[in-house]
mmCIF file of C-alpha atoms in Angstrom:
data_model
loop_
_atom_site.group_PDB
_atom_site.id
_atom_site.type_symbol
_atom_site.label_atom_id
_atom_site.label_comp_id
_atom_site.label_asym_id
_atom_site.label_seq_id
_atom_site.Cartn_x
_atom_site.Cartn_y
_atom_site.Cartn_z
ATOM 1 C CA UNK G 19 0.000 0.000 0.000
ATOM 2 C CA UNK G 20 2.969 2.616 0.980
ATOM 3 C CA UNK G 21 4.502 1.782 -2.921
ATOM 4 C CA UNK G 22 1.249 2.492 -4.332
ATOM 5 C CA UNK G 23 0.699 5.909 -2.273
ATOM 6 C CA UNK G 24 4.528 6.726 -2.924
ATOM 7 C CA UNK G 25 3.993 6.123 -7.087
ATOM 8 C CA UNK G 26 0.942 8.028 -6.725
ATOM 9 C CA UNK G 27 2.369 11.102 -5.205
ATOM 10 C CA UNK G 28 5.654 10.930 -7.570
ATOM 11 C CA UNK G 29 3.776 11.028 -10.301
ATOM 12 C CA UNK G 30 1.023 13.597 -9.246
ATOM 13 C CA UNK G 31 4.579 15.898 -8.824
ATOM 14 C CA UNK G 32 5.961 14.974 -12.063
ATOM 15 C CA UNK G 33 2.619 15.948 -13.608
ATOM 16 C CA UNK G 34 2.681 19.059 -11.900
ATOM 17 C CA UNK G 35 5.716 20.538 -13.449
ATOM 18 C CA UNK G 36 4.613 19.786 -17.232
ATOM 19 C CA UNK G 37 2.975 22.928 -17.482
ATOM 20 C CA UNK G 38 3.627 24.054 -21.133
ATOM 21 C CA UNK G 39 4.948 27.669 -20.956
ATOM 22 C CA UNK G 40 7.266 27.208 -23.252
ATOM 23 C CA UNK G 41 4.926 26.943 -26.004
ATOM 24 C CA UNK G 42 3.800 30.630 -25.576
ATOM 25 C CA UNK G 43 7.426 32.405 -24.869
ATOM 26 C CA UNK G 44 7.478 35.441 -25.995
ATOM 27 C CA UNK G 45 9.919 36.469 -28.730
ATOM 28 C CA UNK G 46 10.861 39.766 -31.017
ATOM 29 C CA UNK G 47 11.714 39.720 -34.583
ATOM 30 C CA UNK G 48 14.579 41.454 -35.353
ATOM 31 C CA UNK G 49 13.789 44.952 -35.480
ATOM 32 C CA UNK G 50 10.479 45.153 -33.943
ATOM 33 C CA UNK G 51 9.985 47.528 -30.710
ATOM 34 C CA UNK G 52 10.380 46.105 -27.578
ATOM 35 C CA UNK G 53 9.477 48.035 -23.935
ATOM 36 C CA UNK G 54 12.415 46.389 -22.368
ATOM 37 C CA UNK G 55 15.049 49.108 -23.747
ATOM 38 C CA UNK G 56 14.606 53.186 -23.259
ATOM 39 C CA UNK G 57 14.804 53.905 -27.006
ATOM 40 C CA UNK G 58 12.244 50.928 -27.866
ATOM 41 C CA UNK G 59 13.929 49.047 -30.229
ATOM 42 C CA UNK G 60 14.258 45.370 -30.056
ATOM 43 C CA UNK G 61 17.852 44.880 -31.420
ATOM 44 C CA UNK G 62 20.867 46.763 -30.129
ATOM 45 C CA UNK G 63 23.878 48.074 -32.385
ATOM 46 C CA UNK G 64 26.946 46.468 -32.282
ATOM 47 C CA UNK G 65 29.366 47.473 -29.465
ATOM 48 C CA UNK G 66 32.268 50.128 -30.554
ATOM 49 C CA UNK G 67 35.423 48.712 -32.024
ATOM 50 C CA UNK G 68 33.563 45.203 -32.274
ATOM 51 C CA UNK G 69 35.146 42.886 -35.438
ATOM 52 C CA UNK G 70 33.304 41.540 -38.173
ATOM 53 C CA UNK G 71 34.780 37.879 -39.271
ATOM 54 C CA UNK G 72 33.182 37.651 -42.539
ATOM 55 C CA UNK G 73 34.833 37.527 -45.668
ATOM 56 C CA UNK G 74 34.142 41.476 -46.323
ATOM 57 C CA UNK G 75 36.305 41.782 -43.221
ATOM 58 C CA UNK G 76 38.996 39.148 -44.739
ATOM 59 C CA UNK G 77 39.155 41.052 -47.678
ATOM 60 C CA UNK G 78 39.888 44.247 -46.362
ATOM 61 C CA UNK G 79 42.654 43.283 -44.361
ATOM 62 C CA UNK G 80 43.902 40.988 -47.119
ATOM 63 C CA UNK G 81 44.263 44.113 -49.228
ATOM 64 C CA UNK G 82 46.456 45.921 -46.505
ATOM 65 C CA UNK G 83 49.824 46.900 -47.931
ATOM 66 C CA UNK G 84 52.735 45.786 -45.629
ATOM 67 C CA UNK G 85 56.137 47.345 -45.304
ATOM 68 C CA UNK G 86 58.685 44.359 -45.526
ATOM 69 C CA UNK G 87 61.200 45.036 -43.202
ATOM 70 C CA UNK G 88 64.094 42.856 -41.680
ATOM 71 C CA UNK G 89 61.941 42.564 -38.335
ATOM 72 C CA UNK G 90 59.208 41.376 -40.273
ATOM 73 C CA UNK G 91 60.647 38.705 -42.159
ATOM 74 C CA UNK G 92 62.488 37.948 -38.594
ATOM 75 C CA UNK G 93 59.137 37.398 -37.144
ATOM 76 C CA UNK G 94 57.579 35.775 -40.384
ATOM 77 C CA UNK G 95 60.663 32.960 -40.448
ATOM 78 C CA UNK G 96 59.907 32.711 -36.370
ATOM 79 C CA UNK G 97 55.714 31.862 -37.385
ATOM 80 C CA UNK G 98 56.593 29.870 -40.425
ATOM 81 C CA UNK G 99 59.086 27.524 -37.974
ATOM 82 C CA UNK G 100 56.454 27.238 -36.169
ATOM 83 C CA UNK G 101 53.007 26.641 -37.892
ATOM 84 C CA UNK G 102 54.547 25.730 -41.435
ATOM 85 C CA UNK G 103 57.663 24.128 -41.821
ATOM 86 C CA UNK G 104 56.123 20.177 -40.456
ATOM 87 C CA UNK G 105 54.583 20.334 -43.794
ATOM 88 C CA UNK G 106 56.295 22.601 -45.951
ATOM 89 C CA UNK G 107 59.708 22.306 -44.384
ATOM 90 C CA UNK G 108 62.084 24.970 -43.379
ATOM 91 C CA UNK G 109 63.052 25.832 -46.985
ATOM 92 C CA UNK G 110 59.543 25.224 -48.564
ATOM 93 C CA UNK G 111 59.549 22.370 -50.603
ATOM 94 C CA UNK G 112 57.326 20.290 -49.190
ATOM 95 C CA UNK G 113 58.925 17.575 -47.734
ATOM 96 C CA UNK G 114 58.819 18.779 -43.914
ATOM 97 C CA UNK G 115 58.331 15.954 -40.989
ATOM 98 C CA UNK G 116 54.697 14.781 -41.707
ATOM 99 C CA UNK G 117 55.123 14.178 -45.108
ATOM 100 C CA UNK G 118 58.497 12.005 -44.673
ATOM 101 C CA UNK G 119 55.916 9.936 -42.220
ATOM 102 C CA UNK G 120 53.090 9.376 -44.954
ATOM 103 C CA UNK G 121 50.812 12.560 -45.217
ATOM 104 C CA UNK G 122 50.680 14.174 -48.443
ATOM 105 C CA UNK G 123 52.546 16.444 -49.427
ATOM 106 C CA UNK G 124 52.056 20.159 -49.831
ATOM 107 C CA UNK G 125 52.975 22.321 -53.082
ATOM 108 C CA UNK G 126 56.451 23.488 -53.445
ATOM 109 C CA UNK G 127 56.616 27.084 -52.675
ATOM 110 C CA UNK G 128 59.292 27.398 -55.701
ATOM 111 C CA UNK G 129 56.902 26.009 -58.539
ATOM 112 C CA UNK G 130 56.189 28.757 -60.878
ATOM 113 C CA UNK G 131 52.684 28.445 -60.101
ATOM 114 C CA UNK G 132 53.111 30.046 -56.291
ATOM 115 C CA UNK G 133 55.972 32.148 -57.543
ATOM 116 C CA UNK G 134 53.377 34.111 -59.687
ATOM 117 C CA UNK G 135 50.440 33.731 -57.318
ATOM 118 C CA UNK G 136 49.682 37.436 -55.734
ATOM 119 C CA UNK G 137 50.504 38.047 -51.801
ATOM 120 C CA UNK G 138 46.366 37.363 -50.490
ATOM 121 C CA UNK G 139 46.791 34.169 -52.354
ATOM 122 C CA UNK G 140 48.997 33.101 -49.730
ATOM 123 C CA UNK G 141 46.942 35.220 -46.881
ATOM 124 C CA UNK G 142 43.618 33.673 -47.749
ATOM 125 C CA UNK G 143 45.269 30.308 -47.470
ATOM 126 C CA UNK G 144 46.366 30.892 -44.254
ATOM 127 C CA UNK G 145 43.170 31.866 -42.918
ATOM 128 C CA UNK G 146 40.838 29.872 -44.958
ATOM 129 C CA UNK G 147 42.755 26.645 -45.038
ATOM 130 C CA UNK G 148 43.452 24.737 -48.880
ATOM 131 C CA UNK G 149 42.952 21.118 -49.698
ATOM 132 C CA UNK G 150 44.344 18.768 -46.829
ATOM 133 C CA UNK G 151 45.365 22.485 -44.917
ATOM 134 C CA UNK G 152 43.046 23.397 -41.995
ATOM 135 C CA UNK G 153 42.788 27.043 -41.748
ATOM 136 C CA UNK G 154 45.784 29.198 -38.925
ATOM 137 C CA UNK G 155 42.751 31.828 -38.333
ATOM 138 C CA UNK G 156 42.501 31.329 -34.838
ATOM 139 C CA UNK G 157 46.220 30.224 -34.535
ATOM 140 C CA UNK G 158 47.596 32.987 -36.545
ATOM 141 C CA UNK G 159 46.721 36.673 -36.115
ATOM 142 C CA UNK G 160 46.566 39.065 -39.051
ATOM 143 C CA UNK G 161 49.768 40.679 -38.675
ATOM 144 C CA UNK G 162 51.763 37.159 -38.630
ATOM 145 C CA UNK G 163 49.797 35.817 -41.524
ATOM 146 C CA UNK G 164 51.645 38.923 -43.169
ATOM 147 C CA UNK G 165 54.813 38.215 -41.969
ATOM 148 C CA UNK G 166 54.480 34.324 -43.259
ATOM 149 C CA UNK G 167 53.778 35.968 -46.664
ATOM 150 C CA UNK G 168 56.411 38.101 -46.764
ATOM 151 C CA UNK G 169 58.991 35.329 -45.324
ATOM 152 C CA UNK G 170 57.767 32.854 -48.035
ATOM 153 C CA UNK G 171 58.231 35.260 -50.920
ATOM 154 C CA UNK G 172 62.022 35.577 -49.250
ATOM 155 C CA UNK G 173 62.394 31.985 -49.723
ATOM 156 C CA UNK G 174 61.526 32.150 -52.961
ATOM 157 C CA UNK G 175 63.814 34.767 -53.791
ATOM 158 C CA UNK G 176 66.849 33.391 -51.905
ATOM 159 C CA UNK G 177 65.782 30.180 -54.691
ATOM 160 C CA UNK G 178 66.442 32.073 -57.813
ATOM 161 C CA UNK G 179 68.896 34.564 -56.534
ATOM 162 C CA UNK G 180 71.593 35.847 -59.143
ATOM 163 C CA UNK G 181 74.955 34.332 -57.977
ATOM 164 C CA UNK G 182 75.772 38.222 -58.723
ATOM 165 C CA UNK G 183 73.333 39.647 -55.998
ATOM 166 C CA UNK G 184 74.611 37.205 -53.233
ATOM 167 C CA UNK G 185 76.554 39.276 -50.775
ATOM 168 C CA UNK G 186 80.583 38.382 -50.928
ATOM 169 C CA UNK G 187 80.325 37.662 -47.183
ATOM 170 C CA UNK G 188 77.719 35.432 -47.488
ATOM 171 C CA UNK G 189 79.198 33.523 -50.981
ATOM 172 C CA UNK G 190 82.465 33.238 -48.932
ATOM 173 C CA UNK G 191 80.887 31.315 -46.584
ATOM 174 C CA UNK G 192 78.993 29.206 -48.569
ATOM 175 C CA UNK G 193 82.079 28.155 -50.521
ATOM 176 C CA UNK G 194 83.741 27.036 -47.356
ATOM 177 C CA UNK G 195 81.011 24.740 -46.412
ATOM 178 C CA UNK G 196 81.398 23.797 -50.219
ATOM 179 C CA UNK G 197 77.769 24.573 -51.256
#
């Protein structure tokens, strides 16, 4: 008899908090009024110095022009170490530590195909991500992303340098480690 009176009363309080109300919330569309804010509008403007991530935003930082400096390409080789070289290795071919242990790998920074891609080619990679590449968005501010860019187009160059534009200091030392 206590089970049956303890069942009852469980479910008599179970039953009692199934009241609906969440069927009739109420709700604004956007822009509608509302009484809840002083000017009576329903949606509220965006807060000052707030940062749009859509691709209008992407582009206009994409086409930011960038002095290339020697701390810049300092700080690009520092972020490319870092976030690019286990794919691309440290000189850019492609061959970095993944892909000697089975992923695929990456395009050669030195085909003529990247050589003559623009700058936000490489940006919008960065923070969109290509093919097997996940994007550095959230790993990679703006300013690096720049830096990456302006380190990889240094690699390139230092590929197809004129023997002529090599600084004598630098040749002499190549030629004693025999390179």
């Amino acid at each position: 008899m206590k089970r049956r009176v303890l069942a009852f009363l469980c479910i008599a309080l179970l039953l009692a908090g199934c009241e609906q109300k969440m069927t009739s919330m109420p709700r604004v569309d956007p822009l509608d009024t509302s009484e809840l804010f002083a000017d009576g509008a329903s949606a509220r403007s965006p807060v000052p110095g707030t940062v749009a991530t859509d691709d209008a935003f992407d582009a206009a930082v994409a086409a930011r022009p960038v002095t290339v400096d020697l701390a810049l390409l300092q700080r690009g080789r520092d972020r490319f170490d870092v976030y690019c070289s286990p794919c691309h290795d440290y000189t850019g071919h492609g061959n970095g530590r993944i892909v000697q242990r089975g992923f695929p790998a990456p395009p050669d920074f030195h085909s003529p195909t990247l050589v003559s891609a623009p700058d936000a080619h490489f940006y919008d990679v960065i923070t969109h991500g290509y093919g097997a590449m996940f994007s550095y968005a959230a790993r990679v501010p703006p300013a690096d992303r720049w830096a990456i860019v302006a380190y990889v187009r240094a690699l390139q160059y230092a590929e197809a340098a004129p023997a002529a534009e090599v600084p004598p200091r630098l040749l002499s030392r190549l030629q004693e480690k025999g390179q």
